Coordinates of C-alpha atoms and ligand atoms in Angstrom, one line a residue:
M827 CA 6.5 -80.8 20.7
S828 CA 9.5 -80.3 18.4
Q829 CA 9.8 -84.0 17.5
L830 CA 7.3 -86.6 16.7
P831 CA 5.9 -88.3 19.8
S832 CA 7.0 -91.6 18.4
S833 CA 6.4 -93.9 21.3
Q834 CA 2.9 -92.4 21.9
L835 CA 2.1 -92.7 18.2
R836 CA 3.4 -96.3 18.1
A837 CA 1.3 -97.3 21.1
Y838 CA -1.9 -95.9 19.6
A839 CA -1.1 -97.2 16.1
D840 CA -0.7 -100.7 17.4
A841 CA -4.2 -100.6 18.6
H842 CA -5.5 -99.8 15.1
P843 CA -3.7 -102.2 12.7
K844 CA -4.3 -102.0 9.0
P845 CA -6.2 -105.1 7.7
P846 CA -4.1 -107.0 5.1
N847 CA -5.1 -107.1 1.4
I848 CA -7.0 -103.9 1.4
E849 CA -5.9 -101.0 -0.8
Y850 CA -7.4 -97.6 0.3
Q851 CA -7.6 -94.6 -1.9
Y852 CA -8.3 -91.0 -1.0
G853 CA -10.4 -90.1 -4.0
T854 CA -12.9 -87.3 -4.9
A855 CA -15.0 -88.0 -1.9
G856 CA -12.1 -88.9 0.6
F857 CA -11.9 -92.5 1.7
R858 CA -15.1 -94.4 1.2
T859 CA -15.8 -98.1 1.6
L860 CA -17.4 -100.6 4.1
G861 CA -17.5 -99.0 7.5
S862 CA -16.3 -102.3 9.1
V863 CA -12.8 -102.0 7.4
L864 CA -12.1 -98.3 8.2
D865 CA -10.8 -98.4 11.8
S866 CA -7.1 -98.0 10.9
V867 CA -8.0 -95.4 8.2
L868 CA -9.8 -93.2 10.7
F869 CA -7.0 -93.4 13.2
R870 CA -4.5 -92.4 10.6
V871 CA -6.7 -89.6 9.2
G872 CA -6.7 -88.3 12.8
V873 CA -2.9 -88.1 12.8
L874 CA -2.9 -86.6 9.3
A875 CA -5.5 -83.9 10.3
G876 CA -3.2 -82.9 13.2
L877 CA -0.2 -82.7 10.8
R878 CA -2.2 -80.6 8.3
S879 CA -3.2 -78.2 11.0
K880 CA 0.4 -77.9 12.2
R881 CA 1.5 -77.3 8.7
L882 CA -1.0 -74.4 8.5
E883 CA 0.3 -72.9 11.7
G884 CA -2.4 -74.2 14.0
R885 CA -5.4 -73.1 11.9
T886 CA -8.3 -75.4 12.5
V887 CA -8.9 -78.2 9.9
G888 CA -12.1 -80.3 9.8
V889 CA -12.8 -84.0 9.6
M890 CA -16.1 -85.3 8.4
V891 CA -17.1 -89.0 8.9
T892 CA -19.7 -89.8 6.2
A893 CA -20.4 -91.9 3.2
S894 CA -23.0 -89.5 1.8
H895 CA -25.5 -91.3 -0.4
N896 CA -23.9 -94.7 -0.2
P897 CA -25.7 -97.6 1.5
E898 CA -25.9 -97.6 5.2
Q899 CA -23.1 -100.2 5.8
D900 CA -20.6 -98.0 4.0
N901 CA -18.7 -95.1 5.7
G902 CA -16.0 -92.7 4.9
V903 CA -13.9 -89.8 5.9
K904 CA -12.8 -86.5 4.3
L905 CA -10.6 -83.6 5.5
V906 CA -11.7 -80.0 5.3
D907 CA -9.1 -77.2 4.9
P908 CA -9.3 -73.9 7.0
R909 CA -11.5 -71.8 4.7
G910 CA -14.0 -74.7 4.6
E911 CA -12.9 -76.0 1.3
M912 CA -11.8 -79.5 0.4
L913 CA -8.4 -80.8 1.3
E914 CA -5.6 -79.4 -1.0
A915 CA -5.2 -81.9 -3.8
S916 CA -1.4 -82.4 -3.2
W917 CA -2.2 -83.8 0.3
E918 CA -4.5 -86.5 -1.0
Q919 CA -1.5 -88.7 -1.8
Y920 CA -0.2 -88.4 1.7
A921 CA -3.6 -89.6 2.9
T922 CA -3.4 -92.5 0.6
F923 CA 0.2 -93.4 1.6
L924 CA -0.6 -93.2 5.3
A925 CA -3.7 -95.3 5.0
N926 CA -1.9 -98.1 3.1
A927 CA 1.3 -98.4 5.2
P928 CA 1.1 -102.2 6.1
T929 CA 2.6 -102.1 9.6
T930 CA 3.0 -99.6 12.5
D931 CA 6.7 -99.2 11.5
A932 CA 5.8 -98.4 7.9
F933 CA 3.1 -96.0 9.2
L934 CA 5.6 -94.2 11.4
D935 CA 8.0 -93.9 8.4
V936 CA 5.3 -92.3 6.3
V937 CA 4.4 -89.9 9.0
D938 CA 8.1 -88.9 9.2
A939 CA 8.3 -88.5 5.4
V940 CA 5.2 -86.3 5.4
V941 CA 6.7 -84.1 8.1
K942 CA 9.9 -83.7 6.2
N943 CA 8.4 -83.4 2.7
T944 CA 5.9 -80.7 3.7
K945 CA 8.4 -79.0 6.2
I946 CA 6.1 -79.2 9.2
D947 CA 7.2 -77.3 12.3
L948 CA 6.1 -79.8 14.9
S949 CA 6.2 -77.2 17.7
R950 CA 3.1 -75.6 16.2
P951 CA -0.3 -76.4 17.7
A952 CA -2.8 -78.7 15.9
R953 CA -6.5 -77.9 16.0
V954 CA -9.2 -80.1 14.6
V955 CA -13.0 -80.0 14.6
Y956 CA -14.8 -83.2 13.6
G957 CA -18.3 -84.5 13.0
R958 CA -20.2 -87.5 11.6
D959 CA -23.4 -88.4 10.0
T960 CA -26.0 -90.8 11.4
R961 CA -24.5 -94.1 10.2
P962 CA -24.4 -96.9 12.9
S963 CA -20.6 -97.4 12.3
G964 CA -20.0 -93.7 13.0
A965 CA -19.5 -93.8 16.8
E966 CA -16.7 -96.4 16.7
L967 CA -15.0 -94.8 13.8
V968 CA -15.0 -91.4 15.6
S969 CA -13.3 -93.0 18.5
A970 CA -10.6 -94.3 16.2
L971 CA -10.3 -90.8 14.8
E972 CA -10.0 -89.4 18.4
D973 CA -7.1 -91.8 19.1
G974 CA -5.3 -90.4 16.1
L975 CA -5.9 -86.9 17.3
K976 CA -4.7 -87.7 20.8
A977 CA -1.6 -89.5 19.4
I978 CA -0.5 -86.4 17.5
G979 CA -1.5 -84.1 20.4
A980 CA -4.3 -82.1 18.7
E981 CA -6.7 -79.7 20.4
T982 CA -10.1 -81.0 19.4
R983 CA -13.7 -80.0 19.1
N984 CA -16.4 -82.5 18.6
A985 CA -19.2 -81.2 16.4
G986 CA -21.2 -84.4 17.0
I987 CA -23.8 -85.7 14.6
T988 CA -24.1 -83.0 11.9
T989 CA -24.3 -82.4 8.1
T990 CA -21.2 -82.2 5.9
P991 CA -22.0 -78.5 5.0
I992 CA -22.4 -77.5 8.7
L993 CA -19.0 -79.0 9.4
H994 CA -17.5 -77.0 6.6
Y995 CA -19.3 -73.9 7.9
L996 CA -17.9 -74.5 11.4
V997 CA -14.3 -74.8 10.1
R998 CA -14.6 -71.4 8.2
A999 CA -16.4 -69.7 11.1
I1000 CA -13.7 -70.9 13.7
N1001 CA -10.9 -69.7 11.5
T1002 CA -12.4 -66.3 10.7
K1003 CA -13.7 -65.6 14.2
G1004 CA -13.1 -62.0 15.3
T1005 CA -11.7 -60.9 11.9
A1006 CA -13.2 -58.7 9.2
E1007 CA -14.0 -61.8 7.2
S1008 CA -16.0 -63.4 10.1
Y1009 CA -18.2 -66.1 8.5
G1010 CA -20.7 -66.2 11.4
E1011 CA -21.0 -67.6 15.0
D1012 CA -18.8 -70.7 15.2
S1013 CA -21.7 -73.0 16.3
E1014 CA -24.4 -75.0 14.7
E1015 CA -26.9 -72.5 16.2
G1016 CA -24.9 -69.7 14.5
Y1017 CA -25.4 -71.5 11.2
Y1018 CA -29.2 -71.7 11.6
L1019 CA -29.4 -68.1 12.7
K1020 CA -27.3 -66.9 9.8
L1021 CA -29.3 -68.8 7.1
S1022 CA -32.8 -68.2 8.6
G1023 CA -32.1 -64.5 9.2
A1024 CA -31.0 -64.0 5.6
F1025 CA -34.0 -66.0 4.3
K1026 CA -36.5 -64.0 6.3
K1027 CA -35.1 -60.7 5.0
L1028 CA -35.1 -62.0 1.4
I1029 CA -38.7 -62.9 1.4
A1030 CA -40.0 -60.0 3.5
G1031 CA -43.1 -58.5 1.9
K1032 CA -43.5 -61.4 -0.6
T1033 CA -46.3 -63.9 -0.7
K1034 CA -45.6 -66.7 1.8
P1035 CA -44.4 -69.9 0.1
E1036 CA -46.8 -73.0 0.1
P1037 CA -45.4 -75.8 2.3
I1038 CA -42.5 -77.8 0.8
V1039 CA -42.2 -81.5 1.2
I1040 CA -38.6 -82.6 2.1
D1041 CA -37.3 -86.1 1.7
C1042 CA -34.5 -86.2 4.3
A1043 CA -33.1 -89.6 3.1
N1044 CA -33.5 -90.9 6.7
G1045 CA -30.2 -89.2 7.4
V1046 CA -28.7 -86.3 9.3
G1047 CA -30.5 -83.8 7.1
A1048 CA -33.6 -84.7 9.0
L1049 CA -32.1 -83.3 12.2
A1050 CA -30.8 -80.2 10.6
A1051 CA -34.1 -79.6 8.7
E1052 CA -36.0 -79.9 11.9
K1053 CA -33.8 -77.3 13.6
I1054 CA -33.8 -74.8 10.7
S1055 CA -37.6 -75.2 10.5
Q1056 CA -37.9 -74.0 14.1
H1057 CA -35.9 -70.9 13.2
L1058 CA -37.9 -70.2 10.0
G1059 CA -41.3 -70.7 11.6
D1060 CA -44.1 -69.9 9.2
S1061 CA -41.7 -68.0 6.8
L1062 CA -41.2 -71.4 5.2
P1063 CA -43.6 -74.2 6.2
M1064 CA -41.9 -77.6 5.8
I1065 CA -43.3 -81.1 5.7
L1066 CA -40.4 -83.4 6.7
E1067 CA -40.5 -87.0 5.3
N1068 CA -38.0 -89.9 5.7
T1069 CA -36.8 -88.7 9.0
A1070 CA -36.1 -92.2 10.5
T1071 CA -32.5 -91.6 11.5
T1072 CA -32.3 -94.5 13.9
T1073 CA -34.2 -97.1 12.0
K1074 CA -31.7 -99.8 10.8
G1075 CA -31.3 -100.0 7.1
A1076 CA -33.4 -96.9 6.4
L1077 CA -30.6 -94.5 5.4
N1078 CA -30.7 -93.6 1.7
Y1079 CA -32.9 -96.7 1.1
Q1080 CA -35.4 -96.0 -1.7
C1081 CA -35.1 -92.3 -0.9
G1082 CA -32.7 -89.4 -1.1
A1083 CA -31.3 -87.2 -3.8
D1084 CA -29.2 -89.9 -5.4
F1085 CA -32.1 -92.4 -5.6
V1086 CA -34.2 -89.7 -7.3
K1087 CA -31.6 -88.6 -9.7
T1088 CA -30.4 -92.0 -10.7
G1089 CA -33.8 -93.6 -11.0
Q1090 CA -35.5 -90.4 -12.3
K1091 CA -38.4 -91.2 -10.0
L1092 CA -40.2 -90.4 -6.8
P1093 CA -39.2 -92.1 -3.5
P1094 CA -42.0 -94.6 -3.1
S1095 CA -42.7 -93.3 0.4
L1096 CA -43.9 -90.0 -1.1
A1097 CA -46.2 -91.6 -3.7
D1098 CA -49.4 -91.1 -1.8
K1099 CA -48.3 -87.9 0.0
L1100 CA -47.5 -85.6 -2.8
K1101 CA -50.3 -83.6 -4.4
P1102 CA -50.0 -82.6 -8.1
G1103 CA -48.1 -79.3 -8.4
Q1104 CA -46.8 -79.5 -4.8
R1105 CA -43.0 -78.7 -4.5
A1106 CA -40.8 -81.4 -3.1
C1107 CA -37.1 -82.0 -2.8
S1108 CA -34.7 -84.7 -1.6
F1109 CA -31.5 -84.3 0.4
D1110 CA -28.8 -87.0 0.3
G1111 CA -27.4 -88.8 3.4
D1112 CA -25.1 -86.0 4.5
A1113 CA -27.2 -83.2 3.2
D1114 CA -24.9 -81.7 0.6
R1115 CA -27.0 -82.5 -2.5
L1116 CA -30.4 -81.4 -3.5
M1117 CA -33.0 -82.6 -6.0
Y1118 CA -36.3 -80.8 -6.6
Y1119 CA -39.4 -82.4 -8.3
Y1120 CA -43.2 -82.3 -8.5
L1121 CA -46.0 -84.3 -10.0
D1122 CA -47.6 -82.5 -13.0
E1123 CA -51.4 -82.3 -13.4
R1124 CA -51.4 -85.8 -15.0
G1125 CA -49.5 -87.1 -12.0
H1126 CA -46.3 -87.6 -13.9
F1127 CA -43.0 -87.1 -12.1
Q1128 CA -41.0 -84.1 -13.1
M1129 CA -37.4 -83.7 -11.9
L1130 CA -35.6 -80.4 -11.4
D1131 CA -32.0 -81.4 -11.1
G1132 CA -28.7 -79.5 -10.5
D1133 CA -28.8 -78.1 -14.0
K1134 CA -32.3 -76.7 -13.5
I1135 CA -31.2 -75.3 -10.1
A1136 CA -28.2 -73.6 -11.8
A1137 CA -30.4 -72.1 -14.5
L1138 CA -32.8 -70.7 -12.0
V1139 CA -30.4 -69.2 -9.5
A1140 CA -27.7 -68.0 -12.0
S1141 CA -30.3 -66.1 -14.0
F1142 CA -31.6 -64.6 -10.8
I1143 CA -28.1 -63.4 -9.7
V1144 CA -27.3 -62.0 -13.1
D1145 CA -30.6 -60.0 -13.0
L1146 CA -29.8 -58.7 -9.5
V1147 CA -26.3 -57.6 -10.5
R1148 CA -27.7 -55.7 -13.4
L1149 CA -30.5 -54.2 -11.4
A1150 CA -28.0 -53.1 -8.8
G1151 CA -26.0 -51.3 -11.5
L1152 CA -23.0 -53.5 -11.1
E1153 CA -22.9 -55.4 -14.3
K1154 CA -19.7 -53.7 -15.5
E1155 CA -17.8 -54.5 -12.4
V1156 CA -19.2 -57.8 -11.2
K1157 CA -18.9 -60.6 -13.7
V1158 CA -21.0 -63.7 -13.0
G1159 CA -19.8 -67.0 -14.4
L1160 CA -21.2 -70.5 -14.4
I1161 CA -19.3 -73.8 -14.1
Q1162 CA -20.6 -77.1 -15.3
T1163 CA -19.3 -80.6 -16.1
A1164 CA -19.8 -82.5 -19.3
Y1165 CA -22.8 -84.3 -17.6
A1166 CA -24.8 -81.0 -17.7
N1167 CA -27.7 -81.4 -20.0
G1168 CA -26.9 -79.7 -23.4
A1169 CA -30.2 -77.8 -23.2
S1170 CA -29.1 -76.2 -19.9
T1171 CA -25.8 -75.2 -21.3
K1172 CA -27.5 -73.6 -24.3
Y1173 CA -30.0 -71.8 -22.1
L1174 CA -27.3 -70.5 -19.7
S1175 CA -24.8 -69.6 -22.4
D1176 CA -27.2 -67.0 -23.7
R1177 CA -27.1 -65.3 -20.3
L1178 CA -23.6 -65.6 -18.9
P1179 CA -20.2 -67.2 -19.6
V1180 CA -20.3 -71.0 -19.1
K1181 CA -17.2 -73.1 -18.5
C1182 CA -16.9 -76.8 -18.5
V1183 CA -14.5 -78.6 -16.2
S1184 CA -13.7 -82.2 -15.1
T1185 CA -16.1 -84.1 -12.9
G1186 CA -15.7 -83.6 -9.1
V1187 CA -16.6 -80.8 -6.8
K1188 CA -13.0 -79.6 -6.4
H1189 CA -12.7 -78.8 -10.1
L1190 CA -15.9 -76.9 -10.1
H1191 CA -15.2 -75.0 -6.9
H1192 CA -11.7 -73.9 -8.1
A1193 CA -13.0 -72.8 -11.4
A1194 CA -15.8 -70.8 -9.8
E1195 CA -13.2 -68.9 -7.7
H1196 CA -12.0 -67.2 -10.9
Y1197 CA -15.2 -65.2 -11.2
Q1198 CA -16.4 -62.2 -9.2
I1199 CA -19.5 -64.4 -8.6
G1200 CA -19.0 -68.0 -9.6
V1201 CA -22.0 -70.3 -9.7
Y1202 CA -21.5 -74.1 -10.0
F1203 CA -23.8 -77.1 -9.9
E1204 CA -23.3 -80.7 -10.8
A1205 CA -26.3 -82.3 -12.5
N1206 CA -26.5 -84.5 -9.4
G1207 CA -27.5 -81.6 -7.3
H1208 CA -24.3 -80.6 -5.6
G1209 CA -23.4 -76.9 -6.0
T1210 CA -23.1 -73.5 -4.5
I1211 CA -22.2 -69.9 -5.4
L1212 CA -19.0 -68.2 -4.5
F1213 CA -18.6 -64.4 -4.0
S1214 CA -15.0 -63.2 -4.3
R1215 CA -13.5 -61.1 -1.6
E1216 CA -13.6 -57.9 -3.8
T1217 CA -17.2 -58.6 -4.7
L1218 CA -18.2 -58.8 -1.0
E1219 CA -16.4 -55.5 -0.4
K1220 CA -18.0 -53.9 -3.4
L1221 CA -21.5 -55.0 -2.3
S1222 CA -20.9 -53.5 1.1
T1223 CA -19.5 -50.1 -0.1
H1224 CA -21.4 -49.5 -3.4
E1225 CA -23.6 -46.4 -3.3
P1226 CA -26.9 -47.1 -5.1
N1227 CA -28.4 -44.3 -7.3
T1228 CA -32.0 -45.3 -7.2
P1229 CA -34.4 -47.2 -4.8
A1230 CA -34.5 -50.1 -7.2
Q1231 CA -30.7 -50.3 -7.2
S1232 CA -30.7 -50.2 -3.4
T1233 CA -33.2 -53.1 -3.2
A1234 CA -31.3 -55.3 -5.6
L1235 CA -28.0 -54.5 -3.7
N1236 CA -29.7 -55.5 -0.4
H1237 CA -30.9 -58.7 -1.9
L1238 CA -27.4 -59.6 -3.1
V1239 CA -25.9 -58.8 0.3
N1240 CA -28.5 -61.1 2.0
L1241 CA -27.8 -63.8 -0.6
T1242 CA -24.1 -63.8 0.5
H1243 CA -25.3 -64.7 4.0
L1244 CA -27.9 -67.3 2.8
I1245 CA -25.5 -69.2 0.6
N1246 CA -23.0 -71.6 2.2
Q1247 CA -20.0 -70.6 0.2
T1248 CA -17.8 -73.3 1.5
V1249 CA -19.5 -76.3 -0.2
G1250 CA -22.7 -77.5 -1.7
D1251 CA -25.4 -77.5 1.0
A1252 CA -28.9 -79.0 0.6
I1253 CA -30.5 -76.7 3.2
S1254 CA -28.9 -73.5 2.0
D1255 CA -29.5 -74.4 -1.6
M1256 CA -33.1 -75.2 -0.9
L1257 CA -33.6 -71.9 0.8
L1258 CA -32.0 -70.2 -2.2
V1259 CA -34.3 -71.9 -4.6
E1260 CA -37.3 -71.0 -2.4
V1261 CA -36.2 -67.3 -2.4
V1262 CA -36.0 -67.3 -6.2
L1263 CA -39.3 -69.1 -6.7
T1264 CA -41.0 -66.6 -4.3
H1265 CA -39.5 -63.6 -6.0
K1266 CA -40.5 -64.8 -9.4
S1267 CA -43.9 -66.3 -8.3
Y1268 CA -42.9 -69.4 -10.1
S1269 CA -44.6 -72.8 -9.7
G1270 CA -42.5 -75.9 -10.2
A1271 CA -43.9 -76.2 -13.8
E1272 CA -43.0 -72.6 -14.6
W1273 CA -39.4 -73.2 -13.3
N1274 CA -39.3 -76.4 -15.3
S1275 CA -40.3 -74.7 -18.5
L1276 CA -37.2 -72.4 -18.6
Y1277 CA -35.8 -75.0 -21.0
T1278 CA -36.6 -78.6 -21.9
D1279 CA -34.0 -81.2 -21.1
L1280 CA -32.6 -83.2 -24.0
P1281 CA -33.3 -86.9 -23.4
N1282 CA -30.2 -88.6 -22.1
R1283 CA -28.8 -91.9 -20.9
L1284 CA -25.9 -92.8 -18.6
V1285 CA -24.5 -96.3 -19.0
K1286 CA -21.8 -98.1 -17.0
V1287 CA -19.3 -100.4 -18.8
V1288 CA -17.3 -102.9 -16.7
V1289 CA -13.8 -103.0 -18.4
A1290 CA -10.6 -104.9 -17.7
D1291 CA -8.7 -101.8 -16.8
R1292 CA -10.4 -98.4 -16.6
N1293 CA -7.0 -96.7 -16.3
A1294 CA -6.6 -97.4 -20.0
F1295 CA -9.1 -94.7 -20.6
K1296 CA -7.6 -91.2 -20.7
T1297 CA -9.4 -88.0 -21.6
E1298 CA -8.8 -84.4 -22.5
D1299 CA -10.9 -81.2 -23.0
A1300 CA -12.6 -81.5 -19.6
E1301 CA -13.2 -85.2 -20.1
R1302 CA -15.2 -84.7 -23.3
R1303 CA -12.8 -86.5 -25.5
L1304 CA -10.8 -89.7 -25.3
V1305 CA -7.1 -89.7 -26.1
S1306 CA -6.7 -93.4 -25.2
P1307 CA -7.5 -96.1 -26.2
A1308 CA -6.2 -94.9 -29.5
G1309 CA -8.8 -94.6 -32.3
L1310 CA -11.8 -95.0 -30.1
Q1311 CA -12.8 -91.3 -30.0
Q1312 CA -12.8 -91.2 -33.8
K1313 CA -15.3 -94.1 -33.8
I1314 CA -17.5 -92.3 -31.3
D1315 CA -17.4 -89.1 -33.4
E1316 CA -18.5 -91.0 -36.5
L1317 CA -21.4 -92.6 -34.6
V1318 CA -22.5 -89.3 -32.9
R1319 CA -22.8 -87.6 -36.3
K1320 CA -25.6 -89.9 -37.3
F1321 CA -27.8 -88.7 -34.4
E1322 CA -29.8 -85.5 -34.5
G1323 CA -28.7 -83.3 -31.6
G1324 CA -26.3 -86.1 -30.6
R1325 CA -23.6 -85.8 -28.0
S1326 CA -21.7 -88.5 -26.3
F1327 CA -18.5 -88.9 -24.2
V1328 CA -16.7 -91.6 -22.3
R1329 CA -14.6 -91.3 -19.2
P1330 CA -13.4 -93.6 -16.4
S1331 CA -15.3 -93.1 -13.1
G1332 CA -13.3 -91.7 -10.2
T1333 CA -15.5 -93.5 -7.6
E1334 CA -16.4 -96.9 -9.1
D1335 CA -14.5 -99.4 -11.1
V1336 CA -16.3 -98.7 -14.3
V1337 CA -16.2 -96.6 -17.4
R1338 CA -19.1 -94.2 -17.8
V1339 CA -20.8 -93.5 -21.2
Y1340 CA -23.1 -90.5 -21.5
A1341 CA -25.3 -89.8 -24.5
E1342 CA -28.0 -87.3 -25.4
A1343 CA -30.0 -86.7 -28.5
A1344 CA -33.1 -84.9 -29.7
I1345 CA -35.4 -87.8 -29.0
R1346 CA -35.5 -90.5 -26.3
A1347 CA -35.1 -93.6 -28.5
Q1348 CA -32.1 -92.0 -30.2
A1349 CA -30.4 -91.0 -26.9
D1350 CA -30.8 -94.6 -25.7
E1351 CA -29.5 -96.1 -29.0
L1352 CA -26.5 -93.8 -29.0
A1353 CA -25.6 -94.6 -25.4
Y1354 CA -25.9 -98.4 -26.1
R1355 CA -23.9 -98.2 -29.3
V1356 CA -21.1 -96.2 -27.7
G1357 CA -21.3 -98.7 -24.8
G1358 CA -20.8 -101.5 -27.3
L1359 CA -17.8 -99.7 -28.8
V1360 CA -16.2 -99.4 -25.4
Y1361 CA -17.0 -103.0 -24.5
D1362 CA -15.5 -104.3 -27.7
E1363 CA -12.4 -102.2 -27.1
A1364 CA -11.8 -103.0 -23.4
G1365 CA -14.6 -105.2 -22.2
G1366 CA -14.0 -107.2 -19.0
D1367 CA -17.5 -107.9 -17.7
P1368 CA -17.4 -111.5 -16.4
K1369 CA -21.1 -111.7 -17.2
G1370 CA -20.3 -111.1 -20.8
R1371 CA -21.4 -108.3 -23.3
P1372 CA -24.5 -106.6 -22.0
K1373 CA -27.4 -107.6 -24.3
E1374 CA -28.6 -104.0 -24.8
F1375 CA -25.3 -103.0 -26.3
V1376 CA -25.9 -102.7 -30.0
Ligands
GN1_1626 C1 -21.8 -89.1 -13.4 C2 -21.8 -88.7 -12.0 O1 -22.8 -88.5 -11.4 N1 -20.6 -88.7 -11.4 C3 -20.4 -88.5 -9.9 C4 -19.5 -89.5 -9.3 O2 -18.2 -89.4 -10.0 P1 -17.6 -90.4 -11.0 O3 -16.1 -90.0 -11.1 O4 -18.4 -90.3 -12.2 O5 -17.7 -91.8 -10.4 O6 -19.3 -89.2 -7.9 C5 -18.7 -87.9 -7.7 C6 -18.5 -87.8 -6.2 O7 -19.7 -87.9 -5.5 C7 -19.6 -86.8 -8.2 O8 -18.9 -85.6 -8.1 C8 -19.9 -87.1 -9.7 O9 -20.8 -86.1 -10.2
MG1627 MG1 -23.3 -86.0 -0.1

């Protein structure tokens, strides 16, 4: 094909018309909205995936159909670039243009423009691997996607129902197959073998972990957890809960990582199952986020979020690098966003360099690539660890001087296999946490006591136009509306240990206010007072000024 197959594209596109009056946006998490209005989007994403692969000379790109932690009736789709990372940012606009072309003719014009703009050689092959989560709307949306892939003439591989991180793994494994950088067998089985093999080596000779309770959010994580559990056998006993993947309305309902983090509470279904002190965790609907928690001896819920995971695993890696005698050559860095609890930033800054970037996995991931070992976690439980190419090489060639160095080096090498370096991965991250807890013989309470979270509060403010809010300094300061930041600063000064920032959400039509302070009542008051300032500046909530805003 050296020209676009226009008549073929037209025929398929006519079968997937764009509904009028809907404006789609490829945002942080790809396209995401009600599953019932996504047919045309999926078709067009199929075409775009084919074009992206052609642009990359036939390297395989991925497409994942999921709406993660959103309610069951939502769905969405995102593209995965050849190394398993998220779609290059400059292509997000092409996705948005394609999705919003009102007619078949307009759509064909945008396709043409993308080909010209990005200088695509249409004679190149297109290769795409795709998967979906367990949502009821998934099967039909996948068939729309397949029409798009057929229309552009892509070679395809259907990964079926799988987790987001496994799809990312597959993309990287396919593209590195048979090379020095091979990421593993390019199959789901290859993923389970790689992770379980590394886990068993890492805990060999240690006291076997007590069973862990896993809330699978009634999503695809349940299927993957069941399979990895078979590979792990008694090296990690798992008790799987919320595994009803085919029960209507169950997905993410009163369970899952987002439910736990947002409500700071236990999924009700676990209430009579969890014993005090027992470790438990929640995945989200596509198994790329992880929250840990336990009940203390008084039966109170204690949450171990992404910040606590970062503190645990980053310190462990820093120690291993030192024990292996590599601290001069291998610099470990940690990336957070402004939502990281101030106490975690303080704890970690004493141990390694900490950098703050804008919200969104792509910002964290890119910043982490600048370190020899880059650790990133969002407070919401999405994160991973990246080992640079030179680091991987150094780990495989470094000659240890002592048995202790040799042991630490081996652990680091095995960690590079255990950790899914393409994207945050609930299963891989859980195994990583379990390794660290086993090595340190930590209970949940001991882990929790690394530092004490500052009380904090997150508030949403409905405003007339959230685009009026512009930020700088990794979203920690407002530059617009003019004068508002100064008012916030004045307020914050009155609160002991106070910190607050305001930014427009990238995924919801609201402005978010975050506040923390030394004591709970003060954190709440600060959040509501800043919320009040924002409302008075730009308020647009039809229900009026929220009564808690001071
Ligand atoms: C405060 C918060 O949790 N923000 C979330 C949320 O982004 P917003 O831009 O704040 O809506 O969704 C993002 C995508 O899932 C996630 O990366 C981020 O952490
Ligand atoms: Mg997710």
